[in-house]
Amino acid sequence: MKALNLILASFLLLFPLKSMSQTSANYDESKVPALMFADPFVSEKGNLIKTVPDWETIRRPEILRLFQDEVYGKIPTDFDAISFQVENKTTNPFPDIAELEEVNITIERNGKSHTMRINFFIPKKGNGPFPVILLINYLPKYPDGKLVDEAFWPVPELIKRGFATASFHVETVAPDITESFQNGIISTLYPEQIGQANGLKALGAWGWGAMRAMDYFTQHPKIDSKKSILVGHSRTGKAALWASANDPRWAITYPNESGCGGAALSKRKYGETVGAINGRFPHWFADNFRKYNEKEEILPLDQHLLPGLIAPRGVYYSSARADQWSDPKGEYLGIQLGSRVAAEIYGKKAVFDQDFEVLNGPVHLESVGYHIREGKHNLTWEDWKLFLEFVEKVEK
Ligand code: GTR
């Protein structure tokens, strides 16, 4: 009995992070259901959408509304005032190559105000204006206080390549906690969103934070905000996608391993499912998204419609082979199908003609790209490096 307890205890020690939903998830391709997808090029009234004006005035707004109402909830953007104050409190870890600005962004609405904070590094070499990369961070390892985790946010490498780079922690906008996520901008600035079935939740709030950081970049003399890049990993990859669908000021959007509710197709029910994600993180998505728990087949849309909302701007996805929970094949299909808008409406060379199974290296097309690497769920230097190669091609 003692031996059995010992075995059990060491098993729990070895696998403490694998939740039950993760172990009971489907990882068998033969069990993936036959897929029925909404057509990006047929409007709700049944009209064929072929031109840029029809896409931009009819079909794109329909799809944006569907994501807003059924998946993510609204991102309100109205406020009365915004102001910026640079207040450096931390020692600059890279004084030789970068200037550091720790910026307080204060937003006012209906007599109330909220202040969020971003950490911002600007190259010392050259006069700019510099393109800027914003990373939405959620790692508990370095909330405000410690500025940089070089594996996850490789500031010196980005600076050396001529980018300015900024990051904010989700907590400065909305805590990533089911019980208290509203204790940020939601209850202070947008209380009317609370209780609405398509109201603002945590992912949308983090996306809103990215927009306010962009407000700072657009007025910064050293920044070329027309070349701004939004990056997120996993949960913040989902937020980055939704932010960029709402805010056309992002030139390139890079969600790394954003999985369920991000890059991956929900209807495949492979790895993490809608029911699993809503169960574990009820504060991320609109309440309406719960209607599709274990019923993904009745979703009136799927994630392949997201890249089209970002087109013709750049969008890049990446997966990790051992990160089956995020469904790498579903992520690839999401961008392969999704890039049809860039290709067929905007005439970009954006056709992924290889099947997922035969991919043997990164695919870098005109405004879209994808890579899969070996290894586990993480944002690594390998991911950054391949992504930056794509950026160089897009910005040429
Ligand atoms: C997982 C979650 C994923 C993903 C990830 C992360 O536990 O199931 O959807 O968002 O967390 O953010 O690291």
XYZ file of C-alpha atoms and ligand atoms in Angstrom:
409
model
C 0.000 0.000 0.000
C 2.828 2.292 0.964
C 4.553 1.481 -2.319
C 1.361 2.218 -4.222
C 0.997 5.575 -2.474
C 4.574 6.372 -3.347
C 4.021 5.521 -6.998
C 0.856 7.631 -7.030
C 2.595 10.554 -5.371
C 5.502 10.500 -7.814
C 3.046 10.243 -10.714
C 1.288 13.381 -9.481
C 4.615 15.109 -9.062
C 5.639 14.238 -12.578
C 2.381 15.222 -14.256
C 0.862 17.907 -12.059
C 0.051 20.279 -14.900
C -1.771 17.910 -17.182
C -5.390 18.591 -16.338
C -8.050 15.953 -16.722
C -9.453 17.757 -19.753
C -6.039 17.608 -21.381
C -5.690 13.866 -20.879
C -9.236 13.068 -22.013
C -8.992 15.281 -25.129
C -9.082 13.776 -28.606
C -5.687 13.426 -30.296
C -6.791 10.907 -32.903
C -7.069 12.413 -36.390
C -9.467 9.656 -37.479
C -11.955 10.892 -34.845
C -11.995 14.478 -36.121
C -15.542 15.100 -37.386
C -16.334 15.982 -41.002
C -16.029 19.752 -41.171
C -18.621 22.221 -42.444
C -17.307 25.758 -42.695
C -18.912 29.132 -43.210
C -17.907 30.465 -46.626
C -15.940 33.723 -46.340
C -17.169 34.767 -49.780
C -20.937 34.352 -49.393
C -22.797 37.059 -47.484
C -25.583 36.347 -45.021
C -28.049 37.320 -47.769
C -26.471 34.726 -50.044
C -24.592 37.108 -52.334
C -21.195 36.257 -53.755
C -18.441 38.531 -52.444
C -15.655 39.116 -54.951
C -14.510 42.722 -54.718
C -12.678 44.779 -52.098
C -15.650 47.175 -51.567
C -18.104 44.275 -51.131
C -15.698 42.570 -48.739
C -15.077 45.710 -46.710
C -18.640 47.005 -46.549
C -20.681 43.777 -46.461
C -18.907 40.554 -45.567
C -16.106 41.745 -43.291
C -18.515 43.629 -40.950
C -20.787 40.548 -40.830
C -17.898 38.316 -39.778
C -16.549 40.850 -37.276
C -20.002 41.049 -35.678
C -20.241 37.252 -35.470
C -16.885 37.002 -33.666
C -17.912 39.831 -31.380
C -21.305 38.391 -30.495
C -20.544 34.675 -30.425
C -16.868 34.348 -29.444
C -14.929 37.246 -27.921
C -17.337 39.985 -26.893
C -17.154 43.670 -27.735
C -14.047 45.822 -27.436
C -15.407 49.294 -26.658
C -13.063 52.023 -27.811
C -14.816 55.195 -26.728
C -13.314 57.241 -23.903
C -13.091 60.915 -22.987
C -9.337 61.455 -22.637
C -6.002 59.695 -22.810
C -2.665 60.962 -21.470
C 0.861 59.603 -21.267
C 3.437 60.052 -18.583
C 6.955 58.617 -18.709
C 7.992 57.682 -15.206
C 11.068 55.495 -15.020
C 11.336 53.537 -11.804
C 13.491 50.606 -12.843
C 17.127 50.499 -13.872
C 17.480 50.114 -17.621
C 18.907 46.607 -18.191
C 20.310 47.577 -21.638
C 21.673 51.136 -21.249
C 24.257 50.732 -24.028
C 21.825 49.924 -26.789
C 18.393 51.187 -25.770
C 16.535 53.985 -24.075
C 13.919 52.810 -21.605
C 10.553 54.485 -21.183
C 8.222 53.174 -18.494
C 4.976 54.763 -19.576
C 1.817 55.308 -17.585
C -1.153 55.555 -19.912
C -4.175 57.104 -18.251
C -7.596 56.735 -19.831
C -10.657 58.628 -18.606
C -14.320 57.882 -19.201
C -17.461 59.143 -17.462
C -15.495 60.755 -14.661
C -13.425 57.658 -13.859
C -9.876 56.830 -14.829
C -7.583 53.833 -15.215
C -3.816 53.831 -15.605
C -2.001 51.037 -17.412
C 1.751 50.704 -17.701
C 3.981 49.697 -20.595
C 7.719 49.076 -20.691
C 9.229 50.438 -23.846
C 12.756 50.145 -25.288
C 13.889 52.369 -28.178
C 17.174 51.785 -30.069
C 19.940 54.282 -29.324
C 21.583 53.665 -32.665
C 20.063 55.664 -35.513
C 17.438 58.376 -35.451
C 14.443 56.309 -36.394
C 11.563 56.424 -36.841
C 11.699 52.772 -35.786
C 9.166 50.021 -36.400
C 7.779 48.783 -33.084
C 6.995 45.310 -31.737
C 4.507 45.074 -28.861
C 4.320 41.854 -26.858
C 1.335 41.219 -24.595
C 2.788 39.379 -21.618
C 0.979 37.161 -19.133
C 3.758 35.148 -17.538
C 3.551 35.214 -13.756
C 7.366 35.006 -13.833
C 7.783 38.687 -14.510
C 4.845 40.924 -13.822
C 5.717 44.603 -13.364
C 8.885 44.829 -11.380
C 11.190 42.727 -13.497
C 11.127 44.123 -16.986
C 12.422 41.447 -19.315
C 12.621 37.698 -19.728
C 15.058 37.395 -22.591
C 13.921 33.979 -23.770
C 10.315 35.077 -24.078
C 10.885 38.731 -24.957
C 14.371 38.995 -26.522
C 14.757 42.770 -26.202
C 18.495 43.044 -27.096
C 18.042 40.958 -30.250
C 15.080 43.050 -31.372
C 16.906 46.302 -30.641
C 19.982 45.137 -32.552
C 17.760 44.445 -35.556
C 16.468 48.020 -35.485
C 13.097 47.548 -33.773
C 11.739 49.474 -30.838
C 9.917 47.057 -28.561
C 7.349 47.335 -25.808
C 5.451 45.025 -23.519
C 2.664 45.231 -20.994
C 1.461 42.662 -18.528
C -2.213 41.645 -18.791
C -2.697 42.480 -15.150
C -2.249 46.178 -15.827
C -5.502 46.065 -17.826
C -7.528 43.109 -16.494
C -6.267 40.397 -14.115
C -6.156 36.870 -15.561
C -8.272 35.570 -12.705
C -11.861 34.332 -13.026
C -12.981 35.952 -9.777
C -11.392 39.356 -10.331
C -10.830 39.949 -14.063
C -13.305 42.833 -13.955
C -11.155 44.689 -11.414
C -9.348 46.640 -14.091
C -10.754 48.573 -17.002
C -14.048 46.640 -17.101
C -15.571 47.779 -13.819
C -13.846 51.169 -13.869
C -14.301 52.338 -17.451
C -16.898 50.080 -19.061
C -19.206 48.790 -16.283
C -22.166 48.622 -18.673
C -20.424 45.677 -20.357
C -20.831 43.489 -17.278
C -23.557 40.881 -17.632
C -24.013 41.361 -21.381
C -23.897 38.067 -23.274
C -21.529 39.686 -25.773
C -19.847 42.011 -23.288
C -16.155 42.753 -22.813
C -14.198 39.943 -21.115
C -10.511 39.432 -20.367
C -9.208 38.644 -23.881
C -10.960 41.720 -25.271
C -9.660 43.848 -22.395
C -6.076 42.794 -23.153
C -6.688 43.644 -26.814
C -7.982 47.045 -25.692
C -4.696 47.499 -23.802
C -2.757 46.860 -27.019
C -4.822 49.575 -28.718
C -3.954 52.100 -26.014
C -0.264 51.233 -26.373
C -0.733 51.900 -30.097
C -2.219 55.307 -29.202
C 1.104 56.037 -27.524
C 3.177 54.841 -30.485
C 1.228 56.905 -33.025
C 2.188 60.175 -31.313
C 5.806 59.177 -30.578
C 8.328 61.036 -32.775
C 10.786 58.125 -32.843
C 8.250 55.489 -33.858
C 7.015 54.503 -37.287
C 3.619 53.253 -36.162
C 2.712 52.268 -39.727
C 5.155 49.400 -39.221
C 3.863 48.159 -35.907
C 3.744 44.526 -34.981
C 1.563 42.886 -32.352
C 2.792 39.642 -30.768
C 1.163 37.316 -28.264
C 1.754 33.795 -27.065
C -1.029 31.354 -26.348
C -3.766 33.216 -24.426
C -2.312 36.579 -25.414
C -1.967 35.311 -28.998
C -5.765 34.945 -28.967
C -6.027 38.504 -27.607
C -3.598 39.819 -30.249
C -5.668 38.305 -33.051
C -8.890 39.803 -31.762
C -7.228 43.181 -31.158
C -5.879 43.285 -34.691
C -9.231 42.259 -36.181
C -10.640 45.360 -34.460
C -7.752 47.759 -34.972
C -6.335 48.159 -38.485
C -3.322 50.106 -37.214
C -1.316 46.880 -36.686
C 0.751 46.149 -39.794
C 1.610 42.586 -38.755
C 0.042 40.300 -36.177
C 1.823 37.284 -34.738
C -0.036 34.895 -32.427
C 2.291 32.050 -31.399
C 0.625 28.730 -30.491
C -2.674 30.478 -29.845
C -4.679 27.245 -30.168
C -8.351 26.978 -29.248
C -10.189 30.290 -29.596
C -7.165 31.671 -31.464
C -5.597 30.166 -34.557
C -7.065 26.654 -34.362
C -10.343 25.512 -35.890
C -12.880 24.836 -33.133
C -14.956 22.363 -35.128
C -12.084 19.867 -35.290
C -12.493 19.265 -31.521
C -8.860 18.188 -31.424
C -6.887 18.924 -28.254
C -8.478 21.773 -26.322
C -12.195 22.196 -27.065
C -14.621 25.086 -26.616
C -16.143 23.342 -23.585
C -12.707 22.750 -22.029
C -11.533 26.338 -22.476
C -14.766 27.913 -21.265
C -14.746 25.545 -18.293
C -11.198 26.405 -17.201
C -11.172 30.070 -18.198
C -14.756 31.371 -17.969
C -13.453 34.954 -17.884
C -11.733 34.925 -21.292
C -14.560 34.763 -23.873
C -18.047 36.238 -24.252
C -20.710 34.369 -22.285
C -22.368 33.523 -25.609
C -19.383 31.321 -26.523
C -20.585 28.802 -23.910
C -23.543 27.931 -26.149
C -21.047 25.949 -28.197
C -19.551 23.879 -25.374
C -19.513 20.315 -26.767
C -21.574 21.676 -29.686
C -18.898 23.204 -31.895
C -20.717 21.964 -34.988
C -23.469 24.566 -34.505
C -21.036 27.504 -34.427
C -22.069 29.911 -37.215
C -18.358 30.611 -37.906
C -14.936 29.162 -37.226
C -11.457 30.516 -36.629
C -10.523 30.339 -40.344
C -12.487 33.588 -40.725
C -10.110 35.537 -38.456
C -7.094 36.047 -40.789
C -9.493 37.503 -43.356
C -10.438 40.262 -40.889
C -6.762 41.215 -40.706
C -6.069 41.029 -44.464
C -4.416 42.530 -46.399
C -2.210 43.319 -43.415
C 0.372 40.726 -42.403
C -0.497 37.748 -40.243
C 1.813 34.958 -39.106
C 0.973 31.768 -37.177
C 3.267 29.246 -35.551
C 2.860 25.915 -33.819
C 4.986 23.466 -31.830
C 4.855 19.794 -32.668
C 4.603 18.571 -29.076
C 1.895 21.148 -28.307
C -0.962 18.912 -29.442
C -3.311 20.604 -26.956
C -3.183 23.661 -29.270
C -3.899 21.491 -32.357
C -1.057 22.432 -34.762
C -2.904 21.029 -37.766
C -6.009 23.045 -36.840
C -3.819 26.159 -36.578
C -2.320 25.546 -40.004
C -5.746 24.934 -41.552
C -6.932 28.145 -39.891
C -4.397 30.215 -41.770
C -4.420 28.111 -44.927
C -8.172 28.624 -45.316
C -8.091 32.095 -43.788
C -5.492 33.485 -46.168
C -7.931 33.077 -49.056
C -9.179 36.606 -48.348
C -5.675 38.043 -48.787
C -5.243 36.007 -51.970
C -8.655 36.197 -53.634
C -9.889 39.619 -52.529
C -6.623 41.544 -52.231
C -4.581 39.689 -54.869
C -1.706 38.787 -52.535
C 0.525 35.799 -53.213
C -0.907 34.110 -50.171
C -1.859 30.571 -51.168
C -0.619 27.797 -48.892
C -0.521 24.981 -51.417
C 1.107 22.352 -49.201
C -0.784 19.999 -46.925
C 0.113 20.176 -43.249
C 1.492 16.628 -43.282
C 4.196 17.405 -45.877
C 5.412 20.777 -44.590
C 9.180 20.722 -44.366
C 10.075 24.254 -43.354
C 8.538 27.650 -42.754
C 6.112 28.979 -45.362
C 6.675 32.695 -45.891
C 4.254 34.137 -48.437
C 3.491 37.734 -49.386
C 1.407 38.792 -46.388
C 0.931 35.528 -44.496
C 3.277 32.973 -43.032
C 3.507 29.888 -40.858
C 6.055 27.680 -39.175
C 5.999 24.638 -36.984
C 8.968 23.738 -34.825
C 9.870 20.762 -32.683
C 9.292 20.979 -28.959
C 6.720 22.135 -26.475
C 4.309 24.993 -25.870
C 6.422 28.129 -25.459
C 7.522 31.297 -27.245
C 11.183 30.634 -28.023
C 14.035 32.363 -29.815
C 13.540 29.931 -32.701
C 9.970 31.233 -33.074
C 11.126 34.852 -32.961
C 13.911 34.231 -35.465
C 11.667 32.631 -38.064
C 9.027 35.294 -37.529
C 11.578 38.113 -37.971
C 12.686 36.569 -41.277
C 9.059 36.807 -42.390
C 8.855 40.448 -41.213
C 11.921 41.377 -43.240
C 10.321 39.926 -46.372
C 6.978 41.666 -45.765
C 8.506 45.045 -45.014
C 10.781 45.075 -48.062
C -3.707 26.702 -21.599
C -4.990 26.970 -22.306
C -4.713 27.411 -23.678
C -3.631 28.470 -23.717
C -2.564 28.310 -22.672
C -1.688 29.504 -22.380
O -3.845 26.137 -20.372
O -5.728 25.798 -22.260
O -5.881 27.828 -24.320
O -4.148 29.727 -23.724
O -3.053 27.916 -21.485
O -2.121 30.646 -22.440
O -0.539 29.275 -22.028
